[in-house]
XYZ file of N, CA, C and O in Angstrom:
656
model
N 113.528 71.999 94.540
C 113.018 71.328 93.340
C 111.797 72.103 92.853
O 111.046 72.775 93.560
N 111.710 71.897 91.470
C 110.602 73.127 91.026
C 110.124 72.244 90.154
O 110.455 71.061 90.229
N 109.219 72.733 89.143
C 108.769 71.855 87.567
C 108.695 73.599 86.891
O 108.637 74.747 87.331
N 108.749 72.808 85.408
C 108.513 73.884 84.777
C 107.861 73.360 83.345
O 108.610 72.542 82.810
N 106.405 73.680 82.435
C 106.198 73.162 81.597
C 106.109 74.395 80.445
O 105.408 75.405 80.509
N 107.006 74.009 79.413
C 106.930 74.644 78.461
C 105.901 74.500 77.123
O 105.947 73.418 76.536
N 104.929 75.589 76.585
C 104.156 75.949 76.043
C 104.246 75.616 74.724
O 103.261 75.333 74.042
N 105.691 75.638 74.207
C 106.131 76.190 72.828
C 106.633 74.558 72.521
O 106.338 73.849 71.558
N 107.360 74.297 73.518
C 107.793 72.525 73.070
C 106.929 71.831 73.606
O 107.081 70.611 73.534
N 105.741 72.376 74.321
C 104.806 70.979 74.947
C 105.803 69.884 75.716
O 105.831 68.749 75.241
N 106.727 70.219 77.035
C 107.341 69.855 77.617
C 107.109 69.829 78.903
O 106.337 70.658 79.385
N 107.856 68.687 79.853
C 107.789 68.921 81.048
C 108.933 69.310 81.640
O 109.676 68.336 81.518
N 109.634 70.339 82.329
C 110.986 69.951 83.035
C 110.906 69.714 84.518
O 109.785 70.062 84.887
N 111.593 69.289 85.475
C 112.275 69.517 86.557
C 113.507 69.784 86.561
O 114.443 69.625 85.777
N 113.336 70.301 87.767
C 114.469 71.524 87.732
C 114.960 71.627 89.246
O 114.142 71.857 90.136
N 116.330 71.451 89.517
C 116.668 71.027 90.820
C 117.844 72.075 91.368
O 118.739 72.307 90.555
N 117.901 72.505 92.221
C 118.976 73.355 92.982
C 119.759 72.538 93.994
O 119.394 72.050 95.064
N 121.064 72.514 93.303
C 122.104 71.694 94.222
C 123.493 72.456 94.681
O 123.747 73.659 94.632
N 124.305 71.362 95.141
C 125.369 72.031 95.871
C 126.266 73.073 94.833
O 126.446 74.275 95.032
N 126.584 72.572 94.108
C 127.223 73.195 92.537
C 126.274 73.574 91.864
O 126.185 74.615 92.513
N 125.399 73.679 91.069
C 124.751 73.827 89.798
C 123.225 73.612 90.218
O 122.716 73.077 91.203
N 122.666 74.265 89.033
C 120.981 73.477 89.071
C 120.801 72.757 87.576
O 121.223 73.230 86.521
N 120.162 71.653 87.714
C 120.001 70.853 86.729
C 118.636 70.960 86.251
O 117.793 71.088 87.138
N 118.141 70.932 84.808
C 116.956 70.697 84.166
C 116.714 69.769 84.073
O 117.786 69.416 83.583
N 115.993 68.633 84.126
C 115.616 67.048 83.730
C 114.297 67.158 82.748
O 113.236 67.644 83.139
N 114.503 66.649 81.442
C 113.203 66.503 80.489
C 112.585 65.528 80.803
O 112.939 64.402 80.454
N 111.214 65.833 81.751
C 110.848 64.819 81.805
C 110.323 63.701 81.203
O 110.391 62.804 82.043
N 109.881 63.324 80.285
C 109.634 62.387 79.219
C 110.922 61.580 79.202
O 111.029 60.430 79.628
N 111.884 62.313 78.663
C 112.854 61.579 78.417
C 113.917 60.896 79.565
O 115.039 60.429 79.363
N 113.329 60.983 80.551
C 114.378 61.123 81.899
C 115.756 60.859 81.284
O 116.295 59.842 80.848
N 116.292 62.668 81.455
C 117.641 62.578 81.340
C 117.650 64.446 81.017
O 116.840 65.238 80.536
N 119.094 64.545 81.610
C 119.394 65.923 81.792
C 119.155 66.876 80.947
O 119.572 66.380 79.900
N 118.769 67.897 80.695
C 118.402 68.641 79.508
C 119.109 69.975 79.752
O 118.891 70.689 78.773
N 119.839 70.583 80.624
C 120.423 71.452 80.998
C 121.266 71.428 82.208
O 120.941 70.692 83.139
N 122.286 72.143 82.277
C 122.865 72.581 83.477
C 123.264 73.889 83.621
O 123.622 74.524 82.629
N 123.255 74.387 84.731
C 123.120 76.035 85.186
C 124.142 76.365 86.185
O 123.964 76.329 87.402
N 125.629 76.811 85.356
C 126.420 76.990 86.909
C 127.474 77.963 86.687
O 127.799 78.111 85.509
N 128.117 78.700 87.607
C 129.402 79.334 87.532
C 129.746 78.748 88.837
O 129.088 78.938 89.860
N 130.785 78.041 88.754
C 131.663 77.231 89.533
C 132.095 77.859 90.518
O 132.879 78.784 90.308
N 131.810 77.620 91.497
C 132.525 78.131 92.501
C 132.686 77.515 93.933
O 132.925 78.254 94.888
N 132.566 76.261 94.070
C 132.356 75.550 95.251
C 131.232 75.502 95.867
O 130.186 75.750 95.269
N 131.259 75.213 97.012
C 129.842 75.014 98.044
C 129.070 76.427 98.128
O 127.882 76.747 98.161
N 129.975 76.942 98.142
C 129.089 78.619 98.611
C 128.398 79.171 97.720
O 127.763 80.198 97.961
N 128.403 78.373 96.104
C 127.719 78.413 94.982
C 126.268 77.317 95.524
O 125.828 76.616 94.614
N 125.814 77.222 96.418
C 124.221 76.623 96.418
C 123.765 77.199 96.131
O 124.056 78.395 96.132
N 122.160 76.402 95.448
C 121.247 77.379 94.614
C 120.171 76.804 95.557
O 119.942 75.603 95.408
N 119.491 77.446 96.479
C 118.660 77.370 97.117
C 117.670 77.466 96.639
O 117.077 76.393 96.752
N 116.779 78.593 95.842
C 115.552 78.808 95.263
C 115.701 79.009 94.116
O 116.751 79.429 93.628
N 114.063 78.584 93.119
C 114.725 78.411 91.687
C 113.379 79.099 91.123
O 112.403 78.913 91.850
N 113.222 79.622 90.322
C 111.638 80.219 89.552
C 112.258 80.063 88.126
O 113.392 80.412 87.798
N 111.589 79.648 87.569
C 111.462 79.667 85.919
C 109.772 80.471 85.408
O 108.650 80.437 85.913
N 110.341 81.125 84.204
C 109.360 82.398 84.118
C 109.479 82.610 81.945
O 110.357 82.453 81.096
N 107.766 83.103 81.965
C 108.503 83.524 80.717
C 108.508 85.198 80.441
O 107.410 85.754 80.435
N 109.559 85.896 80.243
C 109.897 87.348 80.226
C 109.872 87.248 78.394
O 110.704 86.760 77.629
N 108.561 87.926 78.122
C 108.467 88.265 76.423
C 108.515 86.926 75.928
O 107.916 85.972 76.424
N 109.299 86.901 74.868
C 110.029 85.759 74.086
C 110.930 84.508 74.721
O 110.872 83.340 74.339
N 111.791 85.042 75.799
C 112.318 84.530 76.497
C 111.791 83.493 78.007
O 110.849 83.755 78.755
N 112.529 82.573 78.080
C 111.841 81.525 79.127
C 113.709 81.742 80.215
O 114.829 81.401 79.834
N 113.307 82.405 81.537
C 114.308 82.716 82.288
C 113.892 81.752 83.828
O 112.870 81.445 84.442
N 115.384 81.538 83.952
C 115.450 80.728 85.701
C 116.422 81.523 86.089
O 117.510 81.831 85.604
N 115.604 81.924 87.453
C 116.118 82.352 88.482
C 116.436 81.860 89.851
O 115.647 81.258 90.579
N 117.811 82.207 90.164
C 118.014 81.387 91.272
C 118.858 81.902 92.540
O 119.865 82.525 92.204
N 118.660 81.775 93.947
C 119.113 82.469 94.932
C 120.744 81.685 95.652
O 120.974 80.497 95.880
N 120.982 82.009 95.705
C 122.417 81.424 96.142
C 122.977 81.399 97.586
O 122.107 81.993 98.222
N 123.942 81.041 98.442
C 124.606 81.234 99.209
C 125.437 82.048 99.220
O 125.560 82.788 100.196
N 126.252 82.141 98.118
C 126.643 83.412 98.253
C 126.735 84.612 97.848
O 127.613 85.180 97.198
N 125.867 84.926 98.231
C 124.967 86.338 97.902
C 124.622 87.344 97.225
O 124.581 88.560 97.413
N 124.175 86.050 95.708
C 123.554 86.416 94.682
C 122.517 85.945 93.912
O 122.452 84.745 93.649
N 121.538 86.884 93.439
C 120.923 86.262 92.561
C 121.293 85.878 90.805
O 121.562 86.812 90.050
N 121.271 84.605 90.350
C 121.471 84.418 89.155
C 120.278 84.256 88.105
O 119.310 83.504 88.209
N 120.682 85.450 86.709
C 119.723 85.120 85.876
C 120.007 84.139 84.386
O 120.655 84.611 83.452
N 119.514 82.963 84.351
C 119.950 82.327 83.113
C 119.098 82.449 82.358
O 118.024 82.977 82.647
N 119.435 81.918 81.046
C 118.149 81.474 79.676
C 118.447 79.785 80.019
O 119.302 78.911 80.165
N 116.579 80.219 80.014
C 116.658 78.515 80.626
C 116.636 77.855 79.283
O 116.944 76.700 79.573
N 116.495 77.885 78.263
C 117.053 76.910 77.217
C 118.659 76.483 76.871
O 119.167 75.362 76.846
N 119.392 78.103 76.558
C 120.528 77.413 75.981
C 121.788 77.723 77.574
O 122.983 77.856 77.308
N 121.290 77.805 79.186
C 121.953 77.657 79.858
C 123.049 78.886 80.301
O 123.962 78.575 81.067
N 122.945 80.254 79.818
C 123.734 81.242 79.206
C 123.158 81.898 80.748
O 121.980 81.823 81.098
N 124.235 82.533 81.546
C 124.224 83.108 82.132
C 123.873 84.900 81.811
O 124.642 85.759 81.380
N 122.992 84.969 82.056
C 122.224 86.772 81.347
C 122.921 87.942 82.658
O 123.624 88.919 82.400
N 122.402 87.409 84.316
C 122.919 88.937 84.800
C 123.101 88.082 85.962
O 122.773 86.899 86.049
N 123.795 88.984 87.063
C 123.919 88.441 88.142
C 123.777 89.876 88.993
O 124.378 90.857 88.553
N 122.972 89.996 90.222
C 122.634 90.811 91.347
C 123.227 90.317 92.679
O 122.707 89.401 93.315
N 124.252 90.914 93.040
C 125.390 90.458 94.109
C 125.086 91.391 94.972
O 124.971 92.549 94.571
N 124.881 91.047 96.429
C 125.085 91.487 97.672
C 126.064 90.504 98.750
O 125.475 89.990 99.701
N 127.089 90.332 98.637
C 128.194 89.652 99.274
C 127.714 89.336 100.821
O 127.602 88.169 101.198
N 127.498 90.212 101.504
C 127.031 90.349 103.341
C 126.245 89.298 103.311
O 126.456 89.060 104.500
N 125.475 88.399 102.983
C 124.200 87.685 103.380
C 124.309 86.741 102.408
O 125.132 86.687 101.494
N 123.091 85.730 102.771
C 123.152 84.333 101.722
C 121.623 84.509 101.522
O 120.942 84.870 102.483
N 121.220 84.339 100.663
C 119.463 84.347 99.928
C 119.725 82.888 100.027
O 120.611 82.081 99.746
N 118.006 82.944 100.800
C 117.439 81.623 100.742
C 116.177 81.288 99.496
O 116.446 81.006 98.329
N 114.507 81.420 100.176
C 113.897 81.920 98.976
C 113.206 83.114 98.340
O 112.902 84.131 98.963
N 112.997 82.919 97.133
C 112.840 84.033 96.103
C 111.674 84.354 95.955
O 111.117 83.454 96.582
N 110.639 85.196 95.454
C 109.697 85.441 94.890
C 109.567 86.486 94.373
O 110.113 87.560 94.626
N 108.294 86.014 93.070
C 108.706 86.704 91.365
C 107.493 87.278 91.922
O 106.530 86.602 92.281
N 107.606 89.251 92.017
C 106.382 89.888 92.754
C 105.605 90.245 91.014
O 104.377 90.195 90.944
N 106.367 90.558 89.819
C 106.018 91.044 88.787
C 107.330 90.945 87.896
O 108.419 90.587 88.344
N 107.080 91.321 86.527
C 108.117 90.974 85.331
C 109.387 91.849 85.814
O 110.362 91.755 85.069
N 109.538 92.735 87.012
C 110.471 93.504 87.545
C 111.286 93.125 88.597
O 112.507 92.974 88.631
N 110.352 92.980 89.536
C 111.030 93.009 91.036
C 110.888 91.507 91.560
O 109.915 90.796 91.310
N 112.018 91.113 92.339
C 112.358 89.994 92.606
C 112.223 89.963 94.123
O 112.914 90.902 94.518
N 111.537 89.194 95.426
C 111.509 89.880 96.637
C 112.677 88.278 96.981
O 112.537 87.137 96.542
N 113.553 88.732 97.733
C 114.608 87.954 98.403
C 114.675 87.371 99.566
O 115.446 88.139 100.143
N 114.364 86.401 100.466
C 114.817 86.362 101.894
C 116.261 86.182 102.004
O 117.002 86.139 101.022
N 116.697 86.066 103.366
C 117.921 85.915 103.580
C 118.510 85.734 104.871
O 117.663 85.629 105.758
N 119.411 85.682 105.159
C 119.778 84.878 106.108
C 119.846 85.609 107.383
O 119.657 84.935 108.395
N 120.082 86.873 107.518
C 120.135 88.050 108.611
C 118.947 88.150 108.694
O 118.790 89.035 109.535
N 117.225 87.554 108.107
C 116.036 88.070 108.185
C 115.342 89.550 107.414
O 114.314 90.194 107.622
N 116.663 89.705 106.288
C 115.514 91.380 105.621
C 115.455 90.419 104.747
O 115.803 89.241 104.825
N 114.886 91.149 103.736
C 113.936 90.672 102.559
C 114.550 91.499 101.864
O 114.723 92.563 102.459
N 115.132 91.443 100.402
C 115.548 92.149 99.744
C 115.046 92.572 98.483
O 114.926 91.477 97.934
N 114.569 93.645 97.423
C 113.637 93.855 97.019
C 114.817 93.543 95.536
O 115.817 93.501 96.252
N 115.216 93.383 94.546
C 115.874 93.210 93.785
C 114.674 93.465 92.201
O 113.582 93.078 91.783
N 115.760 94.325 91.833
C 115.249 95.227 90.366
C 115.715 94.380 89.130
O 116.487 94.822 88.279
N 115.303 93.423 89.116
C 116.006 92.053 87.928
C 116.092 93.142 86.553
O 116.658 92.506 85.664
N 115.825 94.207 86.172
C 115.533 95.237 84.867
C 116.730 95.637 85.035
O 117.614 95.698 84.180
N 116.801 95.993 86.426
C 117.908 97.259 86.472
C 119.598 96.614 87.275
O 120.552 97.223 87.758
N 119.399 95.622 87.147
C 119.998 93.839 87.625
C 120.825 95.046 88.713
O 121.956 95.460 88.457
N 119.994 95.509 89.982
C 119.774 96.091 91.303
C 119.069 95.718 92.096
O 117.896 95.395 91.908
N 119.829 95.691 93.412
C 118.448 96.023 94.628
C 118.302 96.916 94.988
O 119.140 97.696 95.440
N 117.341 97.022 94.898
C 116.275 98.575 95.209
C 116.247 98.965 96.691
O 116.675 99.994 97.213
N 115.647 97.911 97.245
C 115.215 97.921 98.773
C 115.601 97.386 99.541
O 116.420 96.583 99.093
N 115.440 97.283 101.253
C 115.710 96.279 102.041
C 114.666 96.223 103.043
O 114.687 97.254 103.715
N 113.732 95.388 103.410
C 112.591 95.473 104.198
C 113.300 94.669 105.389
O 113.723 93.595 104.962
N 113.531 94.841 106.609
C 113.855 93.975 108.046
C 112.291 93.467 107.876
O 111.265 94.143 107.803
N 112.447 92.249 107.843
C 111.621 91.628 108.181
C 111.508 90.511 109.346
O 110.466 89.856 109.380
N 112.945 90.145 110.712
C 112.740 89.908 111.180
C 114.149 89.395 111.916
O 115.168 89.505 111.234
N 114.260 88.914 113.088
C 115.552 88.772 113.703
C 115.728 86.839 113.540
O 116.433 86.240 114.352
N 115.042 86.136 112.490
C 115.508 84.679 111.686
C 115.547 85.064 110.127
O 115.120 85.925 109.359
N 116.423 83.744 110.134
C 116.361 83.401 108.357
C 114.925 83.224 107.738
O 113.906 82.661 108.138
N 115.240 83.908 106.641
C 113.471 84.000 105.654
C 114.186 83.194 104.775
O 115.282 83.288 104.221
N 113.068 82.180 104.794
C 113.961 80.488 104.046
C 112.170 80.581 102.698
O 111.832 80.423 101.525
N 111.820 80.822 103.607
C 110.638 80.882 102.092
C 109.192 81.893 102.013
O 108.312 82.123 102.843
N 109.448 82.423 100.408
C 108.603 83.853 100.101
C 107.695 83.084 99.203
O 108.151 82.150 98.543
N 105.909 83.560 99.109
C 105.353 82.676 97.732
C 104.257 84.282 98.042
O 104.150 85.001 99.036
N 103.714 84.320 96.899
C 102.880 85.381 96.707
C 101.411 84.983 96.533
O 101.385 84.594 95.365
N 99.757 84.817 97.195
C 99.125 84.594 97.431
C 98.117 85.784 97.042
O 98.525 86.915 96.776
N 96.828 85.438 97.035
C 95.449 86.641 96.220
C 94.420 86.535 97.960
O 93.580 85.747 98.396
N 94.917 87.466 98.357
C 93.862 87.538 99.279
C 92.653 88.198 99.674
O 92.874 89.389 99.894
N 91.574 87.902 99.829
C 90.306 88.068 99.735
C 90.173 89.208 100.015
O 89.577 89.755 99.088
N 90.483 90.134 101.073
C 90.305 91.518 101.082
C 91.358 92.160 100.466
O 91.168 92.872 99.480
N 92.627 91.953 101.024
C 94.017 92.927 100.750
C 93.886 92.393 98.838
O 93.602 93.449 98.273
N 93.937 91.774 98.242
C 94.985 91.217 97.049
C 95.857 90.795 97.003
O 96.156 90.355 98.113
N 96.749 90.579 96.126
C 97.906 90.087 96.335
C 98.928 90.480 97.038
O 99.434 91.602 97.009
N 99.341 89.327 97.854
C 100.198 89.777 99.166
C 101.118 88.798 99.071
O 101.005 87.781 98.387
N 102.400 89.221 100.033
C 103.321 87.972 100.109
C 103.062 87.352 101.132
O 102.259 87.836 101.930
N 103.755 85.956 101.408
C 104.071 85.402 102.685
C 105.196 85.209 102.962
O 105.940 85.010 102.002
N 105.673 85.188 104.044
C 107.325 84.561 104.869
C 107.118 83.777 105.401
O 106.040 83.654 105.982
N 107.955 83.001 105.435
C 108.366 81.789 106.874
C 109.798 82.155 107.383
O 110.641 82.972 107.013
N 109.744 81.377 108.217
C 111.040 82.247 109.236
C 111.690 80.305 109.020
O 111.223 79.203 108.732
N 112.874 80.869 109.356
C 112.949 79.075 109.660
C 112.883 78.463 110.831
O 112.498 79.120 111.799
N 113.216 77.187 110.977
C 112.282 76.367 112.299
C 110.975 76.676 112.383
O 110.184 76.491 111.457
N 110.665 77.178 113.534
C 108.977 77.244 114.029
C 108.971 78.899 114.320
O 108.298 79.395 115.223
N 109.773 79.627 113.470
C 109.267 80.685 113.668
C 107.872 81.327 113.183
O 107.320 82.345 113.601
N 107.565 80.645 112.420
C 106.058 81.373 112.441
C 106.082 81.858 110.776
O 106.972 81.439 110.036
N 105.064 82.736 110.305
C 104.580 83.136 108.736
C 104.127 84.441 108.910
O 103.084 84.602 109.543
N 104.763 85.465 108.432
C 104.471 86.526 107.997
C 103.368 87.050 106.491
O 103.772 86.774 105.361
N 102.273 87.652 106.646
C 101.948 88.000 105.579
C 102.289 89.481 105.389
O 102.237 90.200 106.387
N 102.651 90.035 104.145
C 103.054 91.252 103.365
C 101.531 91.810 102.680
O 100.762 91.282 101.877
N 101.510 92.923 103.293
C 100.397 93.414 102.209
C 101.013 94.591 101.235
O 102.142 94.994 101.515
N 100.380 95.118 100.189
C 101.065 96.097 99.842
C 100.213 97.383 99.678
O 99.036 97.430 99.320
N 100.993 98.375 99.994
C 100.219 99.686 100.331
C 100.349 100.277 99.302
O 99.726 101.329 99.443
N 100.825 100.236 98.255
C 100.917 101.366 97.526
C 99.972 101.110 96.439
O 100.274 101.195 95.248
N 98.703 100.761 96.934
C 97.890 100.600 95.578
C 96.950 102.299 95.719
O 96.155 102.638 94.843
């Protein structure tokens, strides 16, 4: 479950990742304001969801089970690109910049995904569990860095980045 408030309509949404589809809810109005899906049964879960605005455009992104990322227009519901790696199931996502998309997943790499070049670029092993959740944090010495969680009690990884 996410929120998302839009600027331009002075709106609230929620925004939910389910077994089939992810749904928008306006909040004011409680009642559906979108749906987001290519059908495909269970293995179509949308685990992680980011809504973003790219230029003009207001985009949701979302990680799947089966092993892709989907890009929609979060207004009129229009499926824009899809980044498929079949081997693995993405759990959660994080938006590193207007480019790169960092992935967890279920074998434990992290997958670096080129949403521009609707590619993945990279693959970082990041660990022998599922990376169920990525969020990007400003840290006091390094800057902005990522974090991992492993699932269960595996513990939290922080990412720094070297290439500054």
């Amino acid at each position: 479950i996410d929120y998302y408030y839009d600027n331009n309509l002075s709106k609230n949404f929620i925004i939910t990742g389910n077994s089939d589809l992810i749904r928008a809810y306006d909040y004011n109005k409680n009642e559906i304001y979108k749906k987001y899906y290519e059908s495909r049964g269970f293995l179509n879960a949308h685990f992680s969801i980011i809504v973003y605005k790219d230029d003009n455009d207001i985009k949701l992104i979302s990680s799947s089970f089966e092993g892709c990322i989907k890009i929609f227009n979060f207004h009129t519901g229009m499926l824009l690109n899809k980044i498929e790696k079949k081997d693995t199931q993405f759990f959660g996502i994080c938006l590193w910049n207007q480019q790169y998309l960092f992935c967890g997943s279920k074998e434990g790499s992290i997958y670096i995904a080129d949403i521009i070049k609707g590619k993945f670029a990279k693959n970082i092993m990041a660990s022998d569990f599922d990376i169920i959740t990525l969020k990007t944090i400003t840290h006091p010495f390094y800057g902005k860095c990522m974090i991992s969680q492993g699932i269960l009690s595996k513990g939290i990884k922080i990412w720094i980045n070297k290439t500054k």
